[in-house]
mmCIF file with all atom_site columns, N, CA and C in Angstrom:
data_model
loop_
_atom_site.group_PDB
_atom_site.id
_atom_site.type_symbol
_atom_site.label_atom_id
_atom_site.label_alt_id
_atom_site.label_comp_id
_atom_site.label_asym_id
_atom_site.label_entity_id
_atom_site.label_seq_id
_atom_site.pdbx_PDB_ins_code
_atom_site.Cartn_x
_atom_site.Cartn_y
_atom_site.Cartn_z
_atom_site.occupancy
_atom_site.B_iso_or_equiv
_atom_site.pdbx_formal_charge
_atom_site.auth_seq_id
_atom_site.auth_comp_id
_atom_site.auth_asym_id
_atom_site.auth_atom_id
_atom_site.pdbx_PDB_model_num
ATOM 1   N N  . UNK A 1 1  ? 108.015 103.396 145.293 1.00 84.00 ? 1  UNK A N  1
ATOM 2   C CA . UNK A 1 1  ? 107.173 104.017 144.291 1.00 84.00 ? 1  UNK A CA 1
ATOM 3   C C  . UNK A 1 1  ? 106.713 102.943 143.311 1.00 84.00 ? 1  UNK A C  1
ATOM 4   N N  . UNK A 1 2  ? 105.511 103.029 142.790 1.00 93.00 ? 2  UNK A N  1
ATOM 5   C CA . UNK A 1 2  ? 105.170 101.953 141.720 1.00 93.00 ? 2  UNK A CA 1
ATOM 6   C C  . UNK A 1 2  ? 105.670 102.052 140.077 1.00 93.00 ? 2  UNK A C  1
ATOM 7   N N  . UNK A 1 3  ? 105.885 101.451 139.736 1.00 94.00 ? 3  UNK A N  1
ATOM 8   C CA . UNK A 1 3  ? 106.157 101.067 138.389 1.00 94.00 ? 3  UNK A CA 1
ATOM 9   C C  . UNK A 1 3  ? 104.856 101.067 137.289 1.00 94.00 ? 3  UNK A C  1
ATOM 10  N N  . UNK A 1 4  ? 104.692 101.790 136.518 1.00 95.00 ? 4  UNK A N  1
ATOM 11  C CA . UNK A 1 4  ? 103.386 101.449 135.567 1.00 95.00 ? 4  UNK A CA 1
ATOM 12  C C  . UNK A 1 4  ? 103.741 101.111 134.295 1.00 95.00 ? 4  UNK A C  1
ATOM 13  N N  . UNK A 1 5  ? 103.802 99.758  133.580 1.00 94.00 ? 5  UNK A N  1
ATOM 14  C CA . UNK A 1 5  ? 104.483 99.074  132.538 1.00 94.00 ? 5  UNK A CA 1
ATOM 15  C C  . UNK A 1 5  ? 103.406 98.453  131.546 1.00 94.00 ? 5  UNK A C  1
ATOM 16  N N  . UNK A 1 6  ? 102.835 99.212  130.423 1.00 96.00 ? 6  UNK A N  1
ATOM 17  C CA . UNK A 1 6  ? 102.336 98.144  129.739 1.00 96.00 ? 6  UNK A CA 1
ATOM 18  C C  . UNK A 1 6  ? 102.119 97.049  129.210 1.00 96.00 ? 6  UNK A C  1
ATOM 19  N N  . UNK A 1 7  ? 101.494 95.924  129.089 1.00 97.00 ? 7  UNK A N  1
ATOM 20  C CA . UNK A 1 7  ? 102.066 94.527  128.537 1.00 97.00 ? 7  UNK A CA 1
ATOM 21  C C  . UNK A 1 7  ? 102.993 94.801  127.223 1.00 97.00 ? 7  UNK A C  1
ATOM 22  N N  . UNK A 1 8  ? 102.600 95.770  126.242 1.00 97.00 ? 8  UNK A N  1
ATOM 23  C CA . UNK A 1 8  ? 103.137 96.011  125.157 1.00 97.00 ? 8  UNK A CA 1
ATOM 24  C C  . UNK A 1 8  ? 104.458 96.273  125.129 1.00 97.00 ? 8  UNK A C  1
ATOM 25  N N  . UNK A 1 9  ? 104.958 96.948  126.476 1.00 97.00 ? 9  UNK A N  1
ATOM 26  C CA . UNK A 1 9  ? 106.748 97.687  126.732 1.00 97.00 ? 9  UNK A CA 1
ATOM 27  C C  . UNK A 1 9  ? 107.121 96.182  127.356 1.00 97.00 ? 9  UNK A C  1
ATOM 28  N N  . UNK A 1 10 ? 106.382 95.973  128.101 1.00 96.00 ? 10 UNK A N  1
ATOM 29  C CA . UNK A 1 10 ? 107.279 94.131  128.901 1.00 96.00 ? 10 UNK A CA 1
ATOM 30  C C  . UNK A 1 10 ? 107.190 93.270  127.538 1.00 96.00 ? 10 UNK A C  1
ATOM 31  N N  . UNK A 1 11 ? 106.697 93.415  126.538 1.00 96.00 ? 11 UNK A N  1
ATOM 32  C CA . UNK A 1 11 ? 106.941 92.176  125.358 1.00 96.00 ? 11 UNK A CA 1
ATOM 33  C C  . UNK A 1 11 ? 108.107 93.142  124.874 1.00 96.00 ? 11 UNK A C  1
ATOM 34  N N  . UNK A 1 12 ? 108.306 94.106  124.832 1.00 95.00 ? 12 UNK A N  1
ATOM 35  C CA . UNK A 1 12 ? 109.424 94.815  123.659 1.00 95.00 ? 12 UNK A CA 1
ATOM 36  C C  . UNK A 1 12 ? 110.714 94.882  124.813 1.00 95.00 ? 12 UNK A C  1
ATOM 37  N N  . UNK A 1 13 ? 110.844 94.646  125.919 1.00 95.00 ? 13 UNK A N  1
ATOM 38  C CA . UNK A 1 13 ? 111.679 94.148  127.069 1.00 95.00 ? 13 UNK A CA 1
ATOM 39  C C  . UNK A 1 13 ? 111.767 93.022  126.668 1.00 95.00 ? 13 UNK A C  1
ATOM 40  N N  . UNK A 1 14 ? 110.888 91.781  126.771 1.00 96.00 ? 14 UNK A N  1
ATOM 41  C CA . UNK A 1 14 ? 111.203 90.299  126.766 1.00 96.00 ? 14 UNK A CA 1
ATOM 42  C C  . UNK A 1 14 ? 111.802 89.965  125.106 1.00 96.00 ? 14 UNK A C  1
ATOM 43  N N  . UNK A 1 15 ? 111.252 90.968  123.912 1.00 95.00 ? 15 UNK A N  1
ATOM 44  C CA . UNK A 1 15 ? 111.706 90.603  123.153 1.00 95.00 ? 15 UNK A CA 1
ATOM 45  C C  . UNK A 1 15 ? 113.730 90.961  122.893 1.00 95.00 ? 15 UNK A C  1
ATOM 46  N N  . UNK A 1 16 ? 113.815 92.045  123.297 1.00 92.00 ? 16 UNK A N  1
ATOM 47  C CA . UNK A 1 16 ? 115.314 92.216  123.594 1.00 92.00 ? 16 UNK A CA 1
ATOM 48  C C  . UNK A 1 16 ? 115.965 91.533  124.823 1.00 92.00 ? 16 UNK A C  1
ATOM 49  N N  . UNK A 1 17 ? 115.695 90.991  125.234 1.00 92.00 ? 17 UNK A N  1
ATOM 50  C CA . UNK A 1 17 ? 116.110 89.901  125.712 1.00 92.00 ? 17 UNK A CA 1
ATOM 51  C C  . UNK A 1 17 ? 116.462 88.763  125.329 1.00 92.00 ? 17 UNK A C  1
ATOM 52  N N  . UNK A 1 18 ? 115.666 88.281  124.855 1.00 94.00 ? 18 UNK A N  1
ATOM 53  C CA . UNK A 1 18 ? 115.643 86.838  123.948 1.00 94.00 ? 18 UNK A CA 1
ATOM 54  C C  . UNK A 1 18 ? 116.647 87.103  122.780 1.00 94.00 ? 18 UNK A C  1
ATOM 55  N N  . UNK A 1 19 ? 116.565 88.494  122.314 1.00 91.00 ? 19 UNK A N  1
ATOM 56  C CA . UNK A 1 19 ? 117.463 88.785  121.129 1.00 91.00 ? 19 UNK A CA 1
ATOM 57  C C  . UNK A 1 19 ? 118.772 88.542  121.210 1.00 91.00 ? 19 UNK A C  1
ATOM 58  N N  . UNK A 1 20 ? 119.014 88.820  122.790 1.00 87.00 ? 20 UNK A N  1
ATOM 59  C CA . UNK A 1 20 ? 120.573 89.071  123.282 1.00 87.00 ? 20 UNK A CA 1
ATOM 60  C C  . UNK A 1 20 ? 121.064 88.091  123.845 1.00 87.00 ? 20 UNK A C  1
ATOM 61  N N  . UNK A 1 21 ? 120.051 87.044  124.397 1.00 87.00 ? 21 UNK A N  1
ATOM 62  C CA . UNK A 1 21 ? 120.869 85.923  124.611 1.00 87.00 ? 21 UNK A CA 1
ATOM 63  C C  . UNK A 1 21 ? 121.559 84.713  123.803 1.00 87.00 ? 21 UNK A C  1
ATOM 64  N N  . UNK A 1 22 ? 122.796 84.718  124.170 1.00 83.00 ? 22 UNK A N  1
ATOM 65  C CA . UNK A 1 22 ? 123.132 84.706  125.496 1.00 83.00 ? 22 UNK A CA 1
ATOM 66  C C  . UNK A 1 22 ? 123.804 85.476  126.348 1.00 83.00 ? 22 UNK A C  1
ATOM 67  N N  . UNK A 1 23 ? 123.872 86.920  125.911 1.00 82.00 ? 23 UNK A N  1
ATOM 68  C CA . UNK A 1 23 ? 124.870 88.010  126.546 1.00 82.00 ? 23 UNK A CA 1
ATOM 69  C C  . UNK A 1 23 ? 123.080 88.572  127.444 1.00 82.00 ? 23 UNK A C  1
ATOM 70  N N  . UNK A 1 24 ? 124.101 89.604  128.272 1.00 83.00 ? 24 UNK A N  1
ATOM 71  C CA . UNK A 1 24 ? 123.300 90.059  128.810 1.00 83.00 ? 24 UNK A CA 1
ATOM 72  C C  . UNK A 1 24 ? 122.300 91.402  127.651 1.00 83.00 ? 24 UNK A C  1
ATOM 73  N N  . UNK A 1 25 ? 121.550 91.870  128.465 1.00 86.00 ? 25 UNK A N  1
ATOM 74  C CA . UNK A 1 25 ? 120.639 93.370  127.417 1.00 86.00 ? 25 UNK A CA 1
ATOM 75  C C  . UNK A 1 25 ? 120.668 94.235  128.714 1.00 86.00 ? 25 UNK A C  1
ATOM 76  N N  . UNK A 1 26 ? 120.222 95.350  127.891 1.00 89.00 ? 26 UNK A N  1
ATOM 77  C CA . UNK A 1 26 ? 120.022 96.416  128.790 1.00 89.00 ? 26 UNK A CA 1
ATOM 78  C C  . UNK A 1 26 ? 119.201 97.582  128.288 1.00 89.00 ? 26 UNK A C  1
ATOM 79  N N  . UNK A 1 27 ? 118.789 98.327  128.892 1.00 91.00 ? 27 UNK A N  1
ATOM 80  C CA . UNK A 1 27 ? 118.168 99.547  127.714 1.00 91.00 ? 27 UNK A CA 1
ATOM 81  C C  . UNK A 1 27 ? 117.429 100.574 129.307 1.00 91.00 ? 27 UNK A C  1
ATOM 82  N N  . UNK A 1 28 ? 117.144 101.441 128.718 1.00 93.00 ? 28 UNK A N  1
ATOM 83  C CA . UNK A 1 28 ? 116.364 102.622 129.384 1.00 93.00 ? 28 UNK A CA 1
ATOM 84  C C  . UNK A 1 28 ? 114.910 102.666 129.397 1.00 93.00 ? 28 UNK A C  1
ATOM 85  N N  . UNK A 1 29 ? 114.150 103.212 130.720 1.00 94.00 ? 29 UNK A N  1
ATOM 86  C CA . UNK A 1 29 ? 112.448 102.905 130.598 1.00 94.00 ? 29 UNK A CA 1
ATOM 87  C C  . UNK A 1 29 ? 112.665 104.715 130.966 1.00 94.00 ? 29 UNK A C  1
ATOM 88  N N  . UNK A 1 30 ? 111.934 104.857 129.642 1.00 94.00 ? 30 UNK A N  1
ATOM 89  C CA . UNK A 1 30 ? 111.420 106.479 129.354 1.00 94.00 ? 30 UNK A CA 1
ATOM 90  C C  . UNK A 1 30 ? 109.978 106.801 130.005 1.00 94.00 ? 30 UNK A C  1
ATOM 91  N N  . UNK A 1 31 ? 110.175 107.819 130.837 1.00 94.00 ? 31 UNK A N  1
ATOM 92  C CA . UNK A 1 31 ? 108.545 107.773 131.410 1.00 94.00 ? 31 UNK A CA 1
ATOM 93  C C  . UNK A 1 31 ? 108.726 109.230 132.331 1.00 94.00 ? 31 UNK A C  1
ATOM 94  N N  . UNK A 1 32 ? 107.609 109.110 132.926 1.00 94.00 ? 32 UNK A N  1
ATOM 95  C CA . UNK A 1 32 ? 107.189 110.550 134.000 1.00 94.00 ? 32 UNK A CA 1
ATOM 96  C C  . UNK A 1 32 ? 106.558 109.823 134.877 1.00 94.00 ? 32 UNK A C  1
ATOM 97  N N  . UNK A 1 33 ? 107.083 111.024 135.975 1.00 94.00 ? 33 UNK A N  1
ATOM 98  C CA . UNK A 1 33 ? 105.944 110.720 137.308 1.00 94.00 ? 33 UNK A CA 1
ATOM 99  C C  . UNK A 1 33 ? 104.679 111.347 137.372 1.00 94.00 ? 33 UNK A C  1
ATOM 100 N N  . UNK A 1 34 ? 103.587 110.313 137.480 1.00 90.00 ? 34 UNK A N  1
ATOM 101 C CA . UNK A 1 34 ? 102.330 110.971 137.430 1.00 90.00 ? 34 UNK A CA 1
ATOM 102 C C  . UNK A 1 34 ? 101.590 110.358 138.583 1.00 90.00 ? 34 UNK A C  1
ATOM 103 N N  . UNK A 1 35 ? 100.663 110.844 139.223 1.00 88.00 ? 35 UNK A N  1
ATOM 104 C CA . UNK A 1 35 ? 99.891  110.152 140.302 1.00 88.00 ? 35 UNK A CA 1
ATOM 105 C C  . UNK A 1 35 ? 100.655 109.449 141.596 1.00 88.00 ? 35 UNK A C  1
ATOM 106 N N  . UNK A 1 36 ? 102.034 109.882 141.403 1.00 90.00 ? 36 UNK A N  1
ATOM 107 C CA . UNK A 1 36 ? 102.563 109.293 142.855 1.00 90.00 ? 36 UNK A CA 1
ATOM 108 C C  . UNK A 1 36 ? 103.164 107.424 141.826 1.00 90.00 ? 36 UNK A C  1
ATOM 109 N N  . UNK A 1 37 ? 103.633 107.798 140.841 1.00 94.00 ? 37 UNK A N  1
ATOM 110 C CA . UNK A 1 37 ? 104.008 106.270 140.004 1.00 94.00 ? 37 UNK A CA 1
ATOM 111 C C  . UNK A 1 37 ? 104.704 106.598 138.927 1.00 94.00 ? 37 UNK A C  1
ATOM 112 N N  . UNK A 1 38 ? 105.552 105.900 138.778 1.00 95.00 ? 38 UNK A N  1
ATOM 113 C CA . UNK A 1 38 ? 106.606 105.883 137.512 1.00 95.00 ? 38 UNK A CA 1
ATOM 114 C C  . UNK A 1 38 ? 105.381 105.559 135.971 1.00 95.00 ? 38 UNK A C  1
ATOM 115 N N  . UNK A 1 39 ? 105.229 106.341 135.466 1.00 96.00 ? 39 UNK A N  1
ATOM 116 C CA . UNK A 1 39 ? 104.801 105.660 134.509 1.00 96.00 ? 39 UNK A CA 1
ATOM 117 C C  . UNK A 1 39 ? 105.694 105.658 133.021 1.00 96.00 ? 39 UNK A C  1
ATOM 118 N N  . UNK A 1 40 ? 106.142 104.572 132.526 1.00 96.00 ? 40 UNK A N  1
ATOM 119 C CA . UNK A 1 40 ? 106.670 104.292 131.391 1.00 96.00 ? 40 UNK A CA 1
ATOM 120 C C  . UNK A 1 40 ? 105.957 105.005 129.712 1.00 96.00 ? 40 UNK A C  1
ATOM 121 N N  . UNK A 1 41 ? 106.545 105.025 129.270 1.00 95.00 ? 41 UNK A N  1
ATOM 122 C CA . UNK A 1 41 ? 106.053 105.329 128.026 1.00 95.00 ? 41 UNK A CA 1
ATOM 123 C C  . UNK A 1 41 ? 106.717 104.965 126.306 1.00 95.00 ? 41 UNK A C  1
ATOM 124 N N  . UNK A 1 42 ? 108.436 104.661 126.785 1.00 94.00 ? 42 UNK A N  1
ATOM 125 C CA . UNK A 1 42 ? 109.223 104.323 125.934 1.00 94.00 ? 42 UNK A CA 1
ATOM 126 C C  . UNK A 1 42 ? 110.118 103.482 126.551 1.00 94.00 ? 42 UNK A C  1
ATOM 127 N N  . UNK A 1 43 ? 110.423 102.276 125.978 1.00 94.00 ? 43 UNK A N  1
ATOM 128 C CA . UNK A 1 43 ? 111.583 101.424 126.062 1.00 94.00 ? 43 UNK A CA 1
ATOM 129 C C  . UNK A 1 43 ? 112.428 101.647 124.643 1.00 94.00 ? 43 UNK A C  1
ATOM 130 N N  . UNK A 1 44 ? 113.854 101.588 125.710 1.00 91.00 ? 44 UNK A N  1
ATOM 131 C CA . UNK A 1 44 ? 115.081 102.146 124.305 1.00 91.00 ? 44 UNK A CA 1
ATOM 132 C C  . UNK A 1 44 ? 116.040 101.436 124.696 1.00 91.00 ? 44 UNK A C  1
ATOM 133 N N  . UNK A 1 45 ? 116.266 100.108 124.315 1.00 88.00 ? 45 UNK A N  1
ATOM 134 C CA . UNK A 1 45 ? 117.322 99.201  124.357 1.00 88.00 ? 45 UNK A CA 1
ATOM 135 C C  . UNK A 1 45 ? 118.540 100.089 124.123 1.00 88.00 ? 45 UNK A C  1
ATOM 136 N N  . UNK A 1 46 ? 119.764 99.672  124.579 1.00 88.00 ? 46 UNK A N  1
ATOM 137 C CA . UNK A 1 46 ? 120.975 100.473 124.593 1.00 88.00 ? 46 UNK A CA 1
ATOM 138 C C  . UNK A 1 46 ? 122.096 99.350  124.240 1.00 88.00 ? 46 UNK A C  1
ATOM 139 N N  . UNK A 1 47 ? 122.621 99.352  123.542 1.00 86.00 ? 47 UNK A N  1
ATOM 140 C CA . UNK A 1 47 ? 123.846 98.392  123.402 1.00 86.00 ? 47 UNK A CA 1
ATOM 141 C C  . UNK A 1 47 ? 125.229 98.488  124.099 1.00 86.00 ? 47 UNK A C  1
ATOM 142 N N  . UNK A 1 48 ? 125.670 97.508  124.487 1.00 87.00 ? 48 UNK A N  1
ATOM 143 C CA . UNK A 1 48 ? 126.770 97.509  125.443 1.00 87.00 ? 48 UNK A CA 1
ATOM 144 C C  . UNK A 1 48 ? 128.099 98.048  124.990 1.00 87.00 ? 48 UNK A C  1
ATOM 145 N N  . UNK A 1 49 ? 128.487 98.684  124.634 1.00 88.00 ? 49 UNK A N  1
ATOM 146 C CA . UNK A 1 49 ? 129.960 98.717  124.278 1.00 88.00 ? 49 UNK A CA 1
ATOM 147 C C  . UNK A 1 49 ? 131.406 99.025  125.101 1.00 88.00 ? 49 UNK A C  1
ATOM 148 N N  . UNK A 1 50 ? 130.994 97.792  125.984 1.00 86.00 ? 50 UNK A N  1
ATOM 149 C CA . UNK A 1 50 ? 132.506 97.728  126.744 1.00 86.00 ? 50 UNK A CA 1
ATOM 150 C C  . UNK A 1 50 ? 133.163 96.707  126.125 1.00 86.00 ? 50 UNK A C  1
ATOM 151 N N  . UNK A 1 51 ? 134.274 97.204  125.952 1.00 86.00 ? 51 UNK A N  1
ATOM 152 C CA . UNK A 1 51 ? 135.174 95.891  125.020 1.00 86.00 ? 51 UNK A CA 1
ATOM 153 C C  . UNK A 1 51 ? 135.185 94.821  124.972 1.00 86.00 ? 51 UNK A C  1
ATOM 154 N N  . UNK A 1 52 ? 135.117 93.742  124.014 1.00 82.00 ? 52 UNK A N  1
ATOM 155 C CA . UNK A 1 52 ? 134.378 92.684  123.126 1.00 82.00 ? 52 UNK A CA 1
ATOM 156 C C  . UNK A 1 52 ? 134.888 91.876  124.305 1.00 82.00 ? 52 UNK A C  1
ATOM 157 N N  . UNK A 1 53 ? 136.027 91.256  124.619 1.00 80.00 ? 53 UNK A N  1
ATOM 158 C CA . UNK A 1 53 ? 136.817 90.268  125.572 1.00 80.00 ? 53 UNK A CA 1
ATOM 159 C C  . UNK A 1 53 ? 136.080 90.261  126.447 1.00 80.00 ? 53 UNK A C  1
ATOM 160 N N  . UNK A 1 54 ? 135.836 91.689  127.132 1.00 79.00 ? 54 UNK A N  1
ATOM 161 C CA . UNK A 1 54 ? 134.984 91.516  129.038 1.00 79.00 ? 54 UNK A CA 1
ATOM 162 C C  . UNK A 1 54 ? 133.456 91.831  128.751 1.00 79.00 ? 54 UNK A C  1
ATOM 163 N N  . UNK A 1 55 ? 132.530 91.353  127.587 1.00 77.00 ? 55 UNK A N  1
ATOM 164 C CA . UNK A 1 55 ? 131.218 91.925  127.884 1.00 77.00 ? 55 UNK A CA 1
ATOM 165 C C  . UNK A 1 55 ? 130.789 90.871  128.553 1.00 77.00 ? 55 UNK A C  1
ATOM 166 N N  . UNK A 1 56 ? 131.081 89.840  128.634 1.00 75.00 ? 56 UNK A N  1
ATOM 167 C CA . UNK A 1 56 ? 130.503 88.744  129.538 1.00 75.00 ? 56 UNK A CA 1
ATOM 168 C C  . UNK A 1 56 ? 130.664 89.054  131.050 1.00 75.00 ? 56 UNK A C  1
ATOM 169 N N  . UNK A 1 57 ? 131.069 89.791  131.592 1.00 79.00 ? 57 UNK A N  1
ATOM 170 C CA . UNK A 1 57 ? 131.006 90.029  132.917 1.00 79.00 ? 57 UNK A CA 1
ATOM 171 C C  . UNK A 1 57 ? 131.266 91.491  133.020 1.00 79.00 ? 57 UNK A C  1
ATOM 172 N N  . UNK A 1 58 ? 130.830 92.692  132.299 1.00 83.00 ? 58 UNK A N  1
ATOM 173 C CA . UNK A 1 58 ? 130.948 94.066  132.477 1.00 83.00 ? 58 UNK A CA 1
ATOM 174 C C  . UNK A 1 58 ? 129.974 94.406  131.116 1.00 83.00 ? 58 UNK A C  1
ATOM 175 N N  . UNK A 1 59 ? 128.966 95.500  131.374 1.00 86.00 ? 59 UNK A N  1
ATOM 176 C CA . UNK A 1 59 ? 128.236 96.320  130.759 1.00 86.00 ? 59 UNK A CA 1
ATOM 177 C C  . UNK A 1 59 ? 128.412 97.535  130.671 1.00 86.00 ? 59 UNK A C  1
ATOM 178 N N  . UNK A 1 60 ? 128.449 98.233  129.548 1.00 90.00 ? 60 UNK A N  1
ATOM 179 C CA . UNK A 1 60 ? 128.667 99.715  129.603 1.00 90.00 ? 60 UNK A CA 1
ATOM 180 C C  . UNK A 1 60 ? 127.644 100.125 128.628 1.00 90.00 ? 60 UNK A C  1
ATOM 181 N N  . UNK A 1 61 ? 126.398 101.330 129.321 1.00 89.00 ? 61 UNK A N  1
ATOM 182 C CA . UNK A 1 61 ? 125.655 101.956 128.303 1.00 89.00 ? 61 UNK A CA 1
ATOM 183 C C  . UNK A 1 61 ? 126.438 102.972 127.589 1.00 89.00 ? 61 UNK A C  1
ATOM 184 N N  . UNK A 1 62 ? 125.975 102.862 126.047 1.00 85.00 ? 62 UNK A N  1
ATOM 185 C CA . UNK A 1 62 ? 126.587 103.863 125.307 1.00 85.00 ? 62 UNK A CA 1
ATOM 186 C C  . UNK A 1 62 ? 126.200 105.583 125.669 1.00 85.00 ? 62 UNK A C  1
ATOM 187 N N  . UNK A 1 63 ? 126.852 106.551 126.124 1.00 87.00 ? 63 UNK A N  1
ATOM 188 C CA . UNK A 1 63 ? 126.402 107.869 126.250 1.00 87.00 ? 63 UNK A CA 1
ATOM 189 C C  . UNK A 1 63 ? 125.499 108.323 125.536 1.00 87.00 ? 63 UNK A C  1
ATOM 190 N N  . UNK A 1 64 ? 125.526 108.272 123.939 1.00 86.00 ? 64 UNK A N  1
ATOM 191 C CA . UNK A 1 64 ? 124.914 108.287 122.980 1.00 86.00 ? 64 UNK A CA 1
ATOM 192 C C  . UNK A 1 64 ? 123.122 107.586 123.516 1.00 86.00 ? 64 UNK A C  1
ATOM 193 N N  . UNK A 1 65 ? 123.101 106.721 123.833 1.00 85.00 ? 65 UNK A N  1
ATOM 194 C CA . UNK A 1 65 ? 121.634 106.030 123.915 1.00 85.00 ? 65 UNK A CA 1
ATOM 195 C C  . UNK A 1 65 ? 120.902 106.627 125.138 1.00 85.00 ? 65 UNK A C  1
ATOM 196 N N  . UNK A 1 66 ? 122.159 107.402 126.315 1.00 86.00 ? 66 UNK A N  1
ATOM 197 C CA . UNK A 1 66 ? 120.882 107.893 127.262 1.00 86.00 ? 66 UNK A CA 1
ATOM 198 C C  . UNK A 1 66 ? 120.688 109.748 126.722 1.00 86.00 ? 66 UNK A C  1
ATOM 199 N N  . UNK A 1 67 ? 121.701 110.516 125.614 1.00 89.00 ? 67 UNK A N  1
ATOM 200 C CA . UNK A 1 67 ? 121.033 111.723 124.990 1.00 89.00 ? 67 UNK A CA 1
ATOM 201 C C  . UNK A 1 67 ? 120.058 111.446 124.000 1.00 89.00 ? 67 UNK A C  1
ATOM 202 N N  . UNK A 1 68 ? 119.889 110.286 123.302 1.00 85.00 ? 68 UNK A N  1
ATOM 203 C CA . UNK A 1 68 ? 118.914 110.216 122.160 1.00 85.00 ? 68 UNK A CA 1
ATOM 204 C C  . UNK A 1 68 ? 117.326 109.691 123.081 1.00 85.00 ? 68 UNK A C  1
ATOM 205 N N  . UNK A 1 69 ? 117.307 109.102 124.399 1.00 85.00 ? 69 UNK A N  1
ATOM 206 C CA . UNK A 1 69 ? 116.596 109.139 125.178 1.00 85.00 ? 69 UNK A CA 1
ATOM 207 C C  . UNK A 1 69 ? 116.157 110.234 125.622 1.00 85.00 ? 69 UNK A C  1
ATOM 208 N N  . UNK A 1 70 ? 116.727 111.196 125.792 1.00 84.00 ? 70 UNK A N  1
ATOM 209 C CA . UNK A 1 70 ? 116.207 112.431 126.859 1.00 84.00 ? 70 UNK A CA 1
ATOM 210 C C  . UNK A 1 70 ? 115.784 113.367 125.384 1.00 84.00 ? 70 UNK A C  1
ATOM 211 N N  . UNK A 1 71 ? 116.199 113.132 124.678 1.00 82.00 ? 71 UNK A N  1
ATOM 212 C CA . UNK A 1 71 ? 115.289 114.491 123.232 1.00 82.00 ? 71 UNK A CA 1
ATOM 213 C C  . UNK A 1 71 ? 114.403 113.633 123.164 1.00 82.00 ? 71 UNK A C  1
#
C-alpha cells in the first residue's frame, strides 16, 4: 500500500530525530485510508519509557501517547 507523507510531517519526523540523538525516537503517523493509500495527517512523537539503564537497546511506547492519538 502507498504511504502519502507531506514534506512538512517528514521535517517534523527529521526534526525529532535530530532532537533525540543520540538515543533512538519514535512516534505514531496519524492518518486514514483514502484512494487505496495511507494518507498521513498527524505526526505524534511518543517518548520511550522503558527503564533509563536499557533504553539504548529496548523501546517502549508510552500507552498514554497511542490514546491521546486515537481522540
Amino acid at each position: 500500500m502507498i504511504l502519502r507523507l507531506s514534506g512538512k510531517l517528514c521535517e517534523a519526523i527529521e526534526r525529532a530525530a535530530v532532537a533525540a540523538y543520540p538515543a533512538e525516537c519514535c512516534g505514531l503517523l496519524v492518518g486514514r485510508v483514502a484512494k487505496g493509500a495511507w494518507e498521513v495527517s498527524k505526526v505524534v512523537p511518543a517518548e520511550n519509557v522503558w527503564e533509563e539503564q536499557d533504553r539504548g537497546r529496548r523501546y517502549l511506547l508510552d500507552p498514554r501517547a497511542y490514546l491521546r492519538a486515537q481522540r
